[in-house]
XYZ file of N, CA and C in Angstrom:
603
model
N 0.853 -1.204 0.000
C 0.000 0.000 0.000
C 0.882 1.244 0.000
N 0.609 2.177 -0.825
C 1.430 3.372 -0.953
C 1.243 4.276 0.261
N 2.333 4.707 0.853
C 2.271 5.602 2.006
C 1.932 7.006 1.545
N 1.205 7.726 2.393
C 0.766 9.067 1.997
C 1.942 9.986 1.734
N 3.068 9.756 2.479
C 4.215 10.638 2.313
C 4.920 10.406 0.981
N 4.593 9.292 0.304
C 5.264 8.996 -0.956
C 4.495 9.513 -2.159
N 3.406 10.247 -1.915
C 2.633 10.792 -3.024
C 3.530 11.682 -3.877
N 3.579 11.391 -5.154
C 4.405 12.199 -6.047
C 3.616 13.386 -6.541
N 4.318 14.438 -6.883
C 3.638 15.592 -7.423
C 4.441 16.161 -8.564
N 3.721 16.765 -9.492
C 4.319 17.224 -10.739
C 4.713 18.687 -10.657
N 5.811 19.009 -11.328
C 6.234 20.404 -11.416
C 5.556 21.109 -12.582
N 4.771 20.378 -13.367
C 4.105 20.981 -14.510
C 2.993 21.920 -14.064
N 2.754 22.949 -14.871
C 1.686 23.908 -14.568
C 0.875 24.144 -15.832
N -0.259 24.782 -15.659
C -1.055 25.190 -16.813
C -0.284 26.245 -17.608
N -0.662 26.448 -18.842
C -0.042 27.493 -19.647
C -0.392 28.860 -19.065
N 0.415 29.848 -19.378
C 0.156 31.197 -18.863
C -1.186 31.726 -19.360
N -1.574 31.332 -20.568
C -2.881 31.753 -21.095
C -4.013 31.157 -20.268
N -3.924 29.863 -19.981
C -4.955 29.200 -19.179
C -5.023 29.794 -17.780
N -3.862 30.075 -17.195
C -3.825 30.661 -15.850
C -4.450 32.050 -15.857
N -4.082 32.860 -16.853
C -4.639 34.208 -16.942
C -6.146 34.193 -17.109
N -6.640 33.311 -17.990
C -8.083 33.211 -18.200
C -8.786 32.725 -16.942
N -8.186 31.775 -16.254
C -8.781 31.233 -15.026
C -9.020 32.325 -13.999
N -7.975 33.104 -13.708
C -8.090 34.116 -12.651
C -8.910 35.316 -13.096
N -8.865 35.655 -14.370
C -9.685 36.759 -14.872
C -11.167 36.397 -14.798
N -11.502 35.183 -15.235
C -12.892 34.738 -15.165
C -13.351 34.655 -13.719
N -12.491 34.141 -12.847
C -12.847 34.030 -11.430
C -13.145 35.402 -10.831
N -12.282 36.383 -11.126
C -12.486 37.737 -10.597
C -13.779 38.346 -11.131
N -14.039 38.157 -12.416
C -15.259 38.707 -13.015
C -16.506 38.044 -12.442
N -16.447 36.729 -12.204
C -17.604 36.042 -11.641
C -17.897 36.516 -10.221
N -16.855 36.765 -9.450
C -17.051 37.290 -8.099
C -17.697 38.669 -8.163
N -17.202 39.516 -9.071
C -17.789 40.853 -9.238
C -19.240 40.758 -9.705
N -19.497 39.882 -10.677
C -20.855 39.732 -11.192
C -21.819 39.227 -10.137
N -21.380 38.248 -9.345
C -22.227 37.713 -8.281
C -22.495 38.782 -7.225
N -21.458 39.541 -6.875
C -21.612 40.600 -5.871
C -22.575 41.680 -6.359
N -22.429 42.065 -7.624
C -23.340 43.062 -8.189
C -24.775 42.543 -8.208
N -24.932 41.270 -8.564
C -26.267 40.684 -8.570
C -26.890 40.695 -7.189
N -26.080 40.409 -6.178
C -26.555 40.419 -4.792
C -27.005 41.819 -4.393
N -26.178 42.805 -4.727
C -26.474 44.186 -4.325
C -27.680 44.730 -5.079
N -27.713 44.528 -6.386
C -28.775 45.151 -7.188
C -30.144 44.566 -6.871
N -30.206 43.275 -6.517
C -31.502 42.681 -6.187
C -31.994 43.108 -4.808
N -31.107 43.678 -4.010
C -31.521 44.148 -2.683
C -32.040 45.586 -2.723
N -31.892 46.242 -3.878
C -32.368 47.621 -4.038
C -33.785 47.591 -4.593
N -34.714 48.188 -3.879
C -36.111 48.201 -4.317
C -36.336 49.303 -5.360
N -37.227 49.017 -6.299
C -37.525 50.010 -7.324
C -36.444 50.062 -8.382
N -36.499 51.098 -9.212
C -35.522 51.283 -10.286
C -34.807 52.610 -10.084
N -33.833 52.588 -9.197
C -33.036 53.777 -8.921
C -31.906 53.868 -9.948
N -31.315 55.050 -10.113
C -30.172 55.170 -11.031
C -29.038 54.216 -10.672
N -28.807 54.052 -9.367
C -27.736 53.146 -8.938
C -28.038 51.707 -9.345
N -29.286 51.280 -9.155
C -29.651 49.909 -9.516
C -29.526 49.683 -11.015
N -29.984 50.632 -11.811
C -29.878 50.494 -13.261
C -28.419 50.418 -13.702
N -27.567 51.176 -13.023
C -26.139 51.138 -13.334
C -25.556 49.763 -12.982
N -25.921 49.244 -11.813
C -25.429 47.928 -11.406
C -25.928 46.826 -12.343
N -27.181 46.948 -12.774
C -27.737 45.961 -13.704
C -26.946 45.955 -15.008
N -26.613 47.138 -15.501
C -25.826 47.228 -16.739
C -24.454 46.591 -16.554
N -23.784 46.919 -15.459
C -22.470 46.334 -15.197
C -22.561 44.817 -15.086
N -23.604 44.349 -14.408
C -23.812 42.914 -14.230
C -23.943 42.223 -15.591
N -24.690 42.824 -16.495
C -24.873 42.249 -17.830
C -23.576 42.287 -18.626
N -22.850 43.384 -18.532
C -21.591 43.480 -19.263
C -20.611 42.406 -18.790
N -20.570 42.205 -17.477
C -19.695 41.168 -16.924
C -20.124 39.798 -17.425
N -21.434 39.557 -17.456
C -21.932 38.268 -17.935
C -21.536 37.986 -19.370
N -21.662 38.983 -20.234
C -21.277 38.808 -21.638
C -19.774 38.549 -21.745
N -18.993 39.276 -20.957
C -17.538 39.097 -20.974
C -17.147 37.712 -20.488
N -17.778 37.259 -19.404
C -17.495 35.917 -18.880
C -17.836 34.852 -19.922
N -18.956 35.027 -20.600
C -19.349 34.070 -21.642
C -18.267 33.977 -22.719
N -17.791 35.124 -23.195
C -16.775 35.140 -24.249
C -15.464 34.524 -23.764
N -15.049 34.888 -22.548
C -13.799 34.358 -22.007
C -13.909 32.866 -21.715
N -15.080 32.434 -21.242
C -15.275 31.010 -20.964
C -15.220 30.198 -22.253
N -15.813 30.727 -23.314
C -15.751 30.046 -24.609
C -14.304 29.937 -25.087
N -13.541 31.018 -24.900
C -12.125 31.005 -25.266
C -11.357 30.010 -24.407
N -11.681 29.968 -23.118
C -11.014 29.040 -22.195
C -11.288 27.595 -22.594
N -12.517 27.299 -22.979
C -12.867 25.936 -23.388
C -12.126 25.551 -24.668
N -12.048 26.467 -25.611
C -11.319 26.189 -26.855
C -9.835 25.976 -26.578
N -9.288 26.782 -25.675
C -7.876 26.635 -25.315
C -7.635 25.287 -24.643
N -8.550 24.923 -23.742
C -8.425 23.638 -23.024
C -8.513 22.461 -23.987
N -9.326 22.609 -25.028
C -9.502 21.519 -25.990
C -8.250 21.282 -26.825
N -7.399 22.291 -26.933
C -6.206 22.179 -27.774
C -4.906 22.158 -26.976
N -5.003 22.266 -25.660
C -3.806 22.258 -24.815
C -4.030 21.307 -23.636
N -3.163 20.347 -23.503
C -3.295 19.335 -22.461
C -3.109 19.950 -21.082
N -3.964 19.558 -20.156
C -3.826 20.015 -18.775
C -2.680 19.255 -18.113
N -1.978 19.865 -17.162
C -0.913 19.144 -16.460
C -1.491 17.949 -15.712
N -0.718 16.896 -15.550
C -1.243 15.680 -14.910
C -1.565 15.900 -13.436
N -2.534 15.145 -12.956
C -2.858 15.165 -11.537
C -1.785 14.390 -10.777
N -1.631 14.634 -9.473
C -0.632 13.894 -8.692
C -0.822 12.387 -8.832
N 0.281 11.656 -8.932
C 0.222 10.215 -9.189
C -0.505 9.457 -8.085
N -0.400 9.921 -6.857
C -1.009 9.211 -5.743
C -2.440 9.597 -5.456
N -3.037 10.380 -6.310
C -4.407 10.846 -6.093
C -5.388 9.691 -6.278
N -6.310 9.543 -5.332
C -7.272 8.445 -5.365
C -8.167 8.542 -6.598
N -8.585 7.406 -7.145
C -9.445 7.421 -8.340
C -10.720 8.235 -8.163
N -11.337 8.145 -6.986
C -12.582 8.893 -6.788
C -12.325 10.389 -6.780
N -11.132 10.803 -6.295
C -10.786 12.220 -6.310
C -10.539 12.701 -7.735
N -9.931 11.853 -8.540
C -9.721 12.200 -9.948
C -11.059 12.371 -10.664
N -11.972 11.442 -10.401
C -13.297 11.518 -11.022
C -14.042 12.763 -10.558
N -13.935 13.065 -9.258
C -14.609 14.242 -8.707
C -14.032 15.523 -9.297
N -12.706 15.574 -9.430
C -12.059 16.762 -9.995
C -12.507 16.983 -11.436
N -12.567 15.901 -12.196
C -13.011 16.013 -13.598
C -14.462 16.480 -13.671
N -15.317 15.905 -12.826
C -16.734 16.269 -12.821
C -16.917 17.740 -12.469
N -16.205 18.208 -11.439
C -16.327 19.603 -11.007
C -15.856 20.550 -12.099
N -14.752 20.215 -12.755
C -14.248 21.089 -13.814
C -15.232 21.182 -14.977
N -15.791 20.050 -15.373
C -16.772 20.057 -16.464
C -17.990 20.880 -16.074
N -18.467 20.685 -14.839
C -19.646 21.417 -14.385
C -19.370 22.917 -14.302
N -18.162 23.292 -13.901
C -17.803 24.712 -13.854
C -17.847 25.328 -15.253
N -17.321 24.610 -16.234
C -17.367 25.110 -17.609
C -18.806 25.266 -18.085
N -19.647 24.281 -17.765
C -21.059 24.342 -18.162
C -21.735 25.560 -17.541
N -21.475 25.796 -16.259
C -22.108 26.921 -15.566
C -21.602 28.262 -16.081
N -20.322 28.334 -16.440
C -19.779 29.591 -16.955
C -20.441 29.997 -18.271
N -20.964 29.016 -18.986
C -21.698 29.291 -20.222
C -23.186 29.468 -19.940
N -23.742 28.581 -19.126
C -25.188 28.562 -18.896
C -25.689 29.775 -18.127
N -24.909 30.266 -17.178
C -25.366 31.403 -16.368
C -25.516 32.670 -17.212
N -24.511 33.062 -18.003
C -24.722 34.231 -18.871
C -25.854 34.032 -19.876
N -25.998 32.814 -20.394
C -27.057 32.555 -21.380
C -28.433 32.721 -20.749
N -28.643 32.156 -19.554
C -29.950 32.301 -18.898
C -30.224 33.752 -18.515
N -29.172 34.475 -18.129
C -29.352 35.894 -17.822
C -29.731 36.689 -19.054
N -29.091 36.356 -20.166
C -29.378 37.032 -21.437
C -30.803 36.748 -21.902
N -31.226 35.489 -21.779
C -32.584 35.117 -22.170
C -33.619 35.727 -21.227
N -33.261 35.859 -19.970
C -34.145 36.517 -19.003
C -34.374 37.974 -19.394
N -33.300 38.657 -19.798
C -33.428 40.048 -20.243
C -34.291 40.143 -21.498
N -34.074 39.230 -22.441
C -34.864 39.243 -23.677
C -36.341 38.997 -23.391
N -36.622 38.014 -22.539
C -38.012 37.707 -22.201
C -38.665 38.834 -21.413
N -37.825 39.649 -20.735
C -38.337 40.790 -19.966
C -38.485 42.039 -20.820
N -38.127 41.925 -22.102
C -38.171 43.065 -23.026
C -37.200 44.171 -22.611
N -36.067 43.735 -22.047
C -35.020 44.675 -21.639
C -33.796 44.412 -22.519
N -33.381 45.355 -23.335
C -32.246 45.123 -24.235
C -30.926 45.027 -23.481
N -29.993 44.323 -24.076
C -28.638 44.237 -23.545
C -27.728 44.995 -24.500
N -27.152 46.084 -24.007
C -26.245 46.902 -24.820
C -24.861 46.798 -24.193
N -24.017 45.981 -24.791
C -22.709 45.694 -24.203
C -21.846 46.947 -24.128
N -21.381 47.232 -22.903
C -20.560 48.414 -22.617
C -21.269 49.707 -22.993
N -22.582 49.638 -23.142
C -23.348 50.819 -23.518
C -23.136 51.236 -24.957
N -22.517 50.355 -25.751
C -22.164 50.690 -27.139
C -22.747 49.699 -28.137
N -22.601 48.413 -27.847
C -22.968 47.369 -28.806
C -24.288 46.710 -28.395
N -25.380 46.976 -29.130
C -26.655 46.315 -28.811
C -26.629 44.859 -29.270
N -26.971 43.951 -28.370
C -26.985 42.536 -28.713
C -28.367 42.140 -29.227
N -28.424 41.212 -30.155
C -29.722 40.819 -30.729
C -30.621 40.156 -29.684
N -31.898 40.358 -29.842
C -32.867 39.738 -28.941
C -33.229 38.372 -29.510
N -32.957 37.321 -28.761
C -33.140 35.964 -29.267
C -34.564 35.462 -29.135
N -35.293 35.972 -28.164
C -36.678 35.536 -27.974
C -37.563 36.755 -27.765
N -38.839 36.594 -28.060
C -39.795 37.686 -27.870
C -40.160 37.805 -26.392
N -40.584 38.994 -25.971
C -41.021 39.163 -24.582
C -42.098 38.143 -24.225
N -41.916 37.504 -23.080
C -42.858 36.455 -22.672
C -42.806 36.318 -21.152
N -43.896 36.621 -20.439
C -43.904 36.550 -18.968
C -43.549 35.164 -18.430
N -44.039 34.121 -19.086
C -43.756 32.762 -18.615
C -42.270 32.427 -18.757
N -41.692 32.775 -19.910
C -40.262 32.532 -20.114
C -39.419 33.418 -19.205
N -39.896 34.621 -18.953
C -39.203 35.519 -18.035
C -39.060 34.866 -16.669
N -40.154 34.322 -16.147
C -40.122 33.661 -14.840
C -39.227 32.425 -14.868
N -39.300 31.669 -15.961
C -38.498 30.455 -16.093
C -37.009 30.761 -16.086
N -36.590 31.715 -16.923
C -35.165 32.020 -17.024
C -34.647 32.751 -15.790
N -35.511 33.512 -15.128
C -35.102 34.153 -13.880
C -34.782 33.101 -12.830
N -35.672 32.118 -12.700
C -35.446 31.042 -11.736
C -34.199 30.243 -12.087
N -34.054 29.916 -13.366
C -32.886 29.152 -13.804
C -31.602 29.920 -13.521
N -31.613 31.224 -13.784
C -30.433 32.056 -13.559
C -30.049 32.073 -12.082
N -31.037 32.211 -11.217
C -30.776 32.237 -9.777
C -30.251 30.889 -9.283
N -30.912 29.816 -9.696
C -30.500 28.480 -9.253
C -29.083 28.158 -9.720
N -28.784 28.480 -10.963
C -27.448 28.209 -11.495
C -26.387 29.044 -10.789
N -26.713 30.288 -10.443
C -25.757 31.132 -9.724
C -25.435 30.568 -8.353
N -26.458 30.139 -7.626
C -26.216 29.572 -6.299
C -25.514 28.221 -6.395
N -25.800 27.481 -7.443
C -25.076 26.226 -7.669
C -23.602 26.503 -7.912
N -23.330 27.533 -8.714
C -21.946 27.919 -8.977
C -21.251 28.353 -7.696
N -21.929 29.143 -6.866
C -21.334 29.609 -5.615
C -20.943 28.426 -4.733
N -21.840 27.441 -4.609
C -21.550 26.262 -3.795
C -20.395 25.460 -4.386
N -20.381 25.345 -5.703
C -19.333 24.578 -6.374
C -17.975 25.260 -6.241
N -17.960 26.576 -6.329
C -16.708 27.318 -6.177
C -16.156 27.148 -4.767
N -17.022 27.199 -3.760
C -16.576 26.990 -2.382
C -15.964 25.600 -2.216
N -16.613 24.592 -2.797
C -16.074 23.237 -2.732
C -14.744 23.143 -3.479
N -14.667 23.808 -4.618
C -13.454 23.816 -5.441
C -12.290 24.457 -4.681
N -12.549 25.588 -4.048
C -11.516 26.279 -3.272
C -11.103 25.435 -2.071
N -12.088 24.862 -1.389
C -11.782 24.019 -0.238
C -10.912 22.831 -0.613
N -11.218 22.194 -1.733
C -10.423 21.056 -2.189
C -9.006 21.486 -2.557
N -8.885 22.647 -3.209
C -7.557 23.146 -3.590
C -6.702 23.422 -2.356
N -7.308 24.019 -1.328
C -6.574 24.303 -0.091
C -6.192 23.016 0.631
N -7.081 22.032 0.590
C -6.766 20.734 1.206
C -5.549 20.114 0.534
N -5.525 20.140 -0.790
C -4.392 19.564 -1.509
C -3.098 20.321 -1.218
N -3.208 21.633 -0.992
C -2.015 22.429 -0.752
C -1.472 22.251 0.655
N -2.352 22.305 1.661
C -1.896 22.366 3.047
C -1.985 21.049 3.799
N -2.799 20.103 3.326
C -2.914 18.815 4.003
C -2.228 17.718 3.191
N -2.649 17.552 1.946
C -2.027 16.531 1.096
C -0.636 16.940 0.628
N -0.446 18.219 0.419
C 0.839 18.769 -0.045
C 1.346 18.035 -1.288
N 0.465 17.933 -2.259
C 0.823 17.205 -3.468
C 1.106 18.105 -4.667
N 1.177 19.420 -4.440
C 1.535 20.335 -5.517
C 0.419 20.656 -6.485
N -0.810 20.244 -6.169
C -1.912 20.441 -7.109
C -2.198 21.919 -7.355
N -2.198 22.716 -6.296
C -2.516 24.138 -6.440
C -1.452 24.876 -7.241
N -0.226 24.376 -7.190
C 0.867 25.021 -7.924
C 0.687 24.919 -9.435
N -0.197 24.035 -9.891
C -0.458 23.960 -11.334
C -1.106 25.242 -11.838
N -1.881 25.897 -10.959
C -2.552 27.136 -11.342
C -1.858 28.358 -10.747
N -1.022 28.148 -9.730
C -0.212 29.222 -9.139
C 1.226 28.704 -9.110
N 1.950 28.813 -10.219
C 3.260 28.172 -10.347
C 4.269 28.538 -9.270
N 4.199 29.761 -8.750
C 5.186 30.154 -7.742
C 4.881 29.562 -6.375
N 3.716 28.943 -6.227
C 3.318 28.364 -4.946
C 3.661 26.888 -4.962
N 4.838 26.569 -4.497
C 5.280 25.183 -4.513
C 4.933 24.505 -3.193
N 4.403 23.310 -3.293
C 4.076 22.547 -2.089
C 5.340 21.934 -1.500
N 5.388 21.839 -0.179
C 6.506 21.201 0.495
C 6.120 19.759 0.801
N 6.822 18.775 0.237
C 6.457 17.382 0.453
C 6.416 17.032 1.930
N 5.481 16.171 2.320
C 5.312 15.801 3.713
C 6.542 15.094 4.254
N 7.237 14.319 3.399
C 8.383 13.569 3.906
C 9.516 14.492 4.315
N 9.556 15.726 3.777
C 10.587 16.670 4.182
C 10.377 17.109 5.619
N 9.125 17.307 6.008
C 8.826 17.648 7.392
C 9.255 16.518 8.315
N 9.016 15.262 7.896
C 9.364 14.105 8.712
C 10.873 14.022 8.893
N 11.626 14.247 7.796
C 13.086 14.207 7.882
C 13.611 15.307 8.791
N 12.992 16.488 8.720
C 13.436 17.603 9.539
C 13.239 17.299 11.016
N 12.137 16.631 11.337
C 11.892 16.249 12.726
C 12.916 15.222 13.193
N 13.324 14.311 12.302
C 14.301 13.297 12.667
C 15.667 13.907 12.939
N 15.983 15.002 12.224
C 17.290 15.628 12.375
C 17.416 16.396 13.675
N 16.278 16.777 14.276
C 16.315 17.557 15.517
C 16.635 16.666 16.708
């Protein structure tokens, strides 16, 4: 049986493009979620709320475009290998979470866009580029896409928390170098080094 201290870890990292897209999308999603939280807490249609709604939509369109680019990049560039000692169920879980994150990064902006169209509210990207309306105004579809948008956002929030928690576990408990694939300067210290240091004292 393989000892936990013998878990091997790779020095390979994602490409700089993949890393840049990852953190840019993450930052934009946090901003978009925060804006959504704030704007829905404002009653009525104040100038501030309308401004936040516009920013929220612009972020959504940007995330959609960047996520599509990220998926295309991922399809043509191999991801660095997972640690050799990683349990099969953890590998399966990591793959499932990554796929679901990609799906949500596309589905959330799409449902938000369709919600705006069904609400008869145009989306003008950056206040300059009007986007085409894909569906006609429809109260039933408005309610449907609003619910879908909310559910998908909260699903994403829960998934991101789990994703971050797992990354921190791999960095500080397993110490298998997994987080360093996305943060190359953050190198994990192998557990056996701590054991050797204790023996030397």
